[in-house]
XYZ file of C-alpha atoms in Angstrom:
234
model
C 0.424 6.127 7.399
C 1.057 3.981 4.222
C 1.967 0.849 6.324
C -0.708 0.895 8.741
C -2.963 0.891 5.424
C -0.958 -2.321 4.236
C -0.988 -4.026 7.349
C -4.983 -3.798 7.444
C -4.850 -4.776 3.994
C -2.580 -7.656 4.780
C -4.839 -8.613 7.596
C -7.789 -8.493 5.412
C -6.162 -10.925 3.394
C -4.730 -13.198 6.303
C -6.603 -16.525 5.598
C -4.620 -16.986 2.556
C -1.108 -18.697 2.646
C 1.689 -16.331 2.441
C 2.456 -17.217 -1.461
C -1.248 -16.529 -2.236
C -1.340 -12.983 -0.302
C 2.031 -12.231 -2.180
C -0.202 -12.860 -5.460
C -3.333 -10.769 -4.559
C -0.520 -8.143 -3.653
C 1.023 -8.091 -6.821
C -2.598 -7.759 -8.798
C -3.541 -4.956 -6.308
C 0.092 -3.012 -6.734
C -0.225 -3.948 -10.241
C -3.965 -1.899 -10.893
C -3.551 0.707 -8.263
C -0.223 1.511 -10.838
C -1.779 1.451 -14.163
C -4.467 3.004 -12.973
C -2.279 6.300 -11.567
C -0.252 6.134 -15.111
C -3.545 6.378 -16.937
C -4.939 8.893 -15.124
C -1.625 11.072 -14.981
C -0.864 10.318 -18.883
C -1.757 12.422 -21.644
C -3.559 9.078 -23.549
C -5.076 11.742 -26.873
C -1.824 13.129 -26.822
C 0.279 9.716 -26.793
C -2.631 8.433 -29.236
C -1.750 10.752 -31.887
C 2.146 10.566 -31.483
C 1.427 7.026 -32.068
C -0.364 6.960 -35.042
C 1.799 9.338 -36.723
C 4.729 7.412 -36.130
C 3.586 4.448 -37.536
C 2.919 6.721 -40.496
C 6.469 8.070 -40.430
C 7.586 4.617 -40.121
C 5.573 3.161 -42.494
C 7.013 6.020 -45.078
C 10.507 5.170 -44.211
C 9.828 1.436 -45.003
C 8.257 2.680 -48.688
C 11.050 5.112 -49.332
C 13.429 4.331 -51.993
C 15.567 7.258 -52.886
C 18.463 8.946 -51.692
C 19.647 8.283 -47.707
C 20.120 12.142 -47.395
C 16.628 12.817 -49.077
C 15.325 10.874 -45.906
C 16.648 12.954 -43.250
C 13.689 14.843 -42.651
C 11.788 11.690 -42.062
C 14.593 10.357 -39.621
C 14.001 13.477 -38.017
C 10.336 13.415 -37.503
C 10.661 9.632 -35.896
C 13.059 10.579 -33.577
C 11.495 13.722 -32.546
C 7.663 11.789 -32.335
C 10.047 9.396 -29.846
C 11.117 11.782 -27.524
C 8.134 13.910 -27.383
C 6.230 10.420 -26.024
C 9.263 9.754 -23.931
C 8.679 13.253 -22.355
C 4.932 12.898 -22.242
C 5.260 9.513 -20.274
C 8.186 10.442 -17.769
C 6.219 11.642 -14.884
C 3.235 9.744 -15.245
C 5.646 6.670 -15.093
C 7.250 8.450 -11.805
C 3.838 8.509 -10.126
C 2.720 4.758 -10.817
C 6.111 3.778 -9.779
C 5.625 5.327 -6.243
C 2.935 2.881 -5.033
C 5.051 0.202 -6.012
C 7.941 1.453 -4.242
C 6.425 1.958 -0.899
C 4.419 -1.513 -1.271
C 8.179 -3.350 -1.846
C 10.045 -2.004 0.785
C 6.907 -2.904 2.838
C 6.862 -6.310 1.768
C 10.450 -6.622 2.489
C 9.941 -5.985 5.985
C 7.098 -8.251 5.986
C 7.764 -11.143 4.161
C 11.621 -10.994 3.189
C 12.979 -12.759 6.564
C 11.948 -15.389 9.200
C 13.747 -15.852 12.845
C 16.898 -18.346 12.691
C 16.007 -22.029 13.550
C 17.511 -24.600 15.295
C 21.211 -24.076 16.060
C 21.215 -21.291 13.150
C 23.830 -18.874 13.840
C 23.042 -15.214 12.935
C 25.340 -12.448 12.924
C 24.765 -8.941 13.755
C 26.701 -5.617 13.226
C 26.395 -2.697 14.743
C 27.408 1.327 13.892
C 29.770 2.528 15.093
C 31.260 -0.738 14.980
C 32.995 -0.429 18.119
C 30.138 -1.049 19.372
C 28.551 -5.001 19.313
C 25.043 -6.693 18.546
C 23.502 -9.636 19.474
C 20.404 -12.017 18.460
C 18.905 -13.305 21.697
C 16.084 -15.858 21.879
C 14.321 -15.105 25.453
C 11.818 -18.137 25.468
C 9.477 -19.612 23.135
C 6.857 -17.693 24.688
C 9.055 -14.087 25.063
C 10.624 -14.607 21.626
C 13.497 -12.990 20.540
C 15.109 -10.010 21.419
C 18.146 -7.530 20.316
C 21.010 -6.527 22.717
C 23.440 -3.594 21.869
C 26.376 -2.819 24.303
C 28.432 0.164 23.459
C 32.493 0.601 23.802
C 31.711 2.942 27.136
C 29.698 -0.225 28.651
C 26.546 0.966 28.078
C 23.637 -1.865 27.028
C 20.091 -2.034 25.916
C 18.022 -4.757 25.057
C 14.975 -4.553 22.868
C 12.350 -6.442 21.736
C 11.930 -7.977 18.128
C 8.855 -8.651 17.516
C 9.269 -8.794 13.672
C 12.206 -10.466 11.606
C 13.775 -7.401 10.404
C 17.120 -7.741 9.195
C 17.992 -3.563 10.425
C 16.994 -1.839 13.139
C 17.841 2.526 13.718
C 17.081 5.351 15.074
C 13.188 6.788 13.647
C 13.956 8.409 10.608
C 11.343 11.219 8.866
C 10.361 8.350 6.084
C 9.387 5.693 8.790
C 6.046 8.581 9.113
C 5.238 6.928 5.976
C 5.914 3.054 6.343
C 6.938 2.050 9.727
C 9.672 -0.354 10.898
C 7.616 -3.445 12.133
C 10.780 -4.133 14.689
C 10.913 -0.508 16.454
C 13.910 1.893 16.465
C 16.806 2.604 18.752
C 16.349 5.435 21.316
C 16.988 8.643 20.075
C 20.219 9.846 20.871
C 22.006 6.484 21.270
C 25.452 6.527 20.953
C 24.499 3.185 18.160
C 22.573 4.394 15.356
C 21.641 1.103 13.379
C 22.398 -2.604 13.590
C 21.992 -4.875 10.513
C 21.191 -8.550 11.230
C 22.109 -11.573 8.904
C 18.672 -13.079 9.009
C 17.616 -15.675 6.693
C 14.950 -15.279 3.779
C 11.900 -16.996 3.697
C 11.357 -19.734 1.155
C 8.080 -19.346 -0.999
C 8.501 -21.699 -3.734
C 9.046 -25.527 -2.924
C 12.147 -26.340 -5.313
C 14.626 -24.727 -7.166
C 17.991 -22.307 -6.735
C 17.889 -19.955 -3.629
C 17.473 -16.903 -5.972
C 14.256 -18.563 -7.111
C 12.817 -18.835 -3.728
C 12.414 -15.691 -2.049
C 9.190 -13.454 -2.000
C 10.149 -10.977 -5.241
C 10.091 -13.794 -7.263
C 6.619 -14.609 -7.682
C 5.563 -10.921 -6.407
C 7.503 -9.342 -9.809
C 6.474 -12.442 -11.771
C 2.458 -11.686 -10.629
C 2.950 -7.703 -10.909
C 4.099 -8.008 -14.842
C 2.089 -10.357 -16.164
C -0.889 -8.381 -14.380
C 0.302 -5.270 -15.140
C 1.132 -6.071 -19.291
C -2.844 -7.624 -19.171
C -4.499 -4.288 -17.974
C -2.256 -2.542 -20.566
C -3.140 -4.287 -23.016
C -6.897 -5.030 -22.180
C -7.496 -1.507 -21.662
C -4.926 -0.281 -24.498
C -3.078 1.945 -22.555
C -0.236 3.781 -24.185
């Protein structure tokens, strides 16, 4: 499973603040994806589209005749333009998949924190009729989420994680697990969302500045443009 992987990773990596795992994160993400584009992409193929469009371009800048005597030129660019947009689709599909999975894992991971002090946090539940609640047990027990139904059914599970929505096991939690648990199968309340807070990474600035994408996408372009470039990838 793709999150057990992570977590090990992660644990590996444990010693390190939280901002400074987020950064090794974004370098690893940001290699493991170039380095599935470049092996997936048709580099000869984009090479050679490449050169002969800066040809084609570098005709069109010489030309100086007739606008209808350039057509064919026009042609040939935008042709060479889609041929490397086809050529680049897929490959681009597979490096993004890595990323994907790692994000929604970070999320999970890194997005919220528990509600302190006399924080108030809301929850909702589906079917609606039905009501959640954020319980704190004990400083030692931690906190816990209790669902009552309309009928008068309740259940009351543990949160071990700050995950802001809890459900039923669904076929793409095989892949990257919900670090909170699921509802029972078959319970009349098939998801609750919880208003938890984010977690601050960065000292100072607005609240969009602060939370853990920030420096994580800041960290996975700037690594990822540098491997481009240093290993001219097309």
């Amino acid at each position: 499973m793709i999150g057990a992987a992570f977590a090990a990773v992660d644990g590996l990596l444990s010693p390190l603040p939280a901002l400074a795992r987020l950064v090794v994160w974004a370098i690893i993400a940001a290699a493991v994806s170039m380095a599935a584009y470049r092996l997936t992409s048709p580099q000869e193929a984009l090479q050679r589209i490449r050169r002969r469009r800066a040809e084609v371009q570098g005709e069109l800048k010489a030309y100086d005749g007739a606008i209808a005597d350039a057509y064919p030129l026009l042609g040939e660019s935008l042709r060479l333009a889609f041929a490397q947009l086809l050529r680049v689709l897929l490959p681009t599909a597979v490096a993004a998949l890595p990323i994907l999975a790692l994000l929604y894992w970070l999320d999970m991971t890194y997005g919220y924190r528990f509600p302190a002090g006399d924080e108030t946090i809301a929850a909702r539940a589906d079917p609606p009729s039905a009501e959640a609640e954020l319980v704190k047990q004990s400083e030692e027990a931690g906190w816990s989420l209790a669902v009552a139904t309309a009928g008068g059914a309740r259940l009351e599970l543990p949160l071990p994680e700050p995950v802001p929505v809890v459900h039923e096991r669904r076929w793409w939690n095989a892949i990257i697990g919900n670090p909170a648990g699921y509802l029972p199968e078959g319970w009349p309340v098939e998801l609750v969302e919880i208003d938890l807070p984010q977690r601050d990474y960065l000292p100072a600035g607005p609240g969009w500045l602060r939370p853990w994408y920030v420096p994580f996408l800041a960290v996975l372009f700037a690594a990822s443009l540098t491997i481009k470039i240093g290993f001219r990838i097309i």
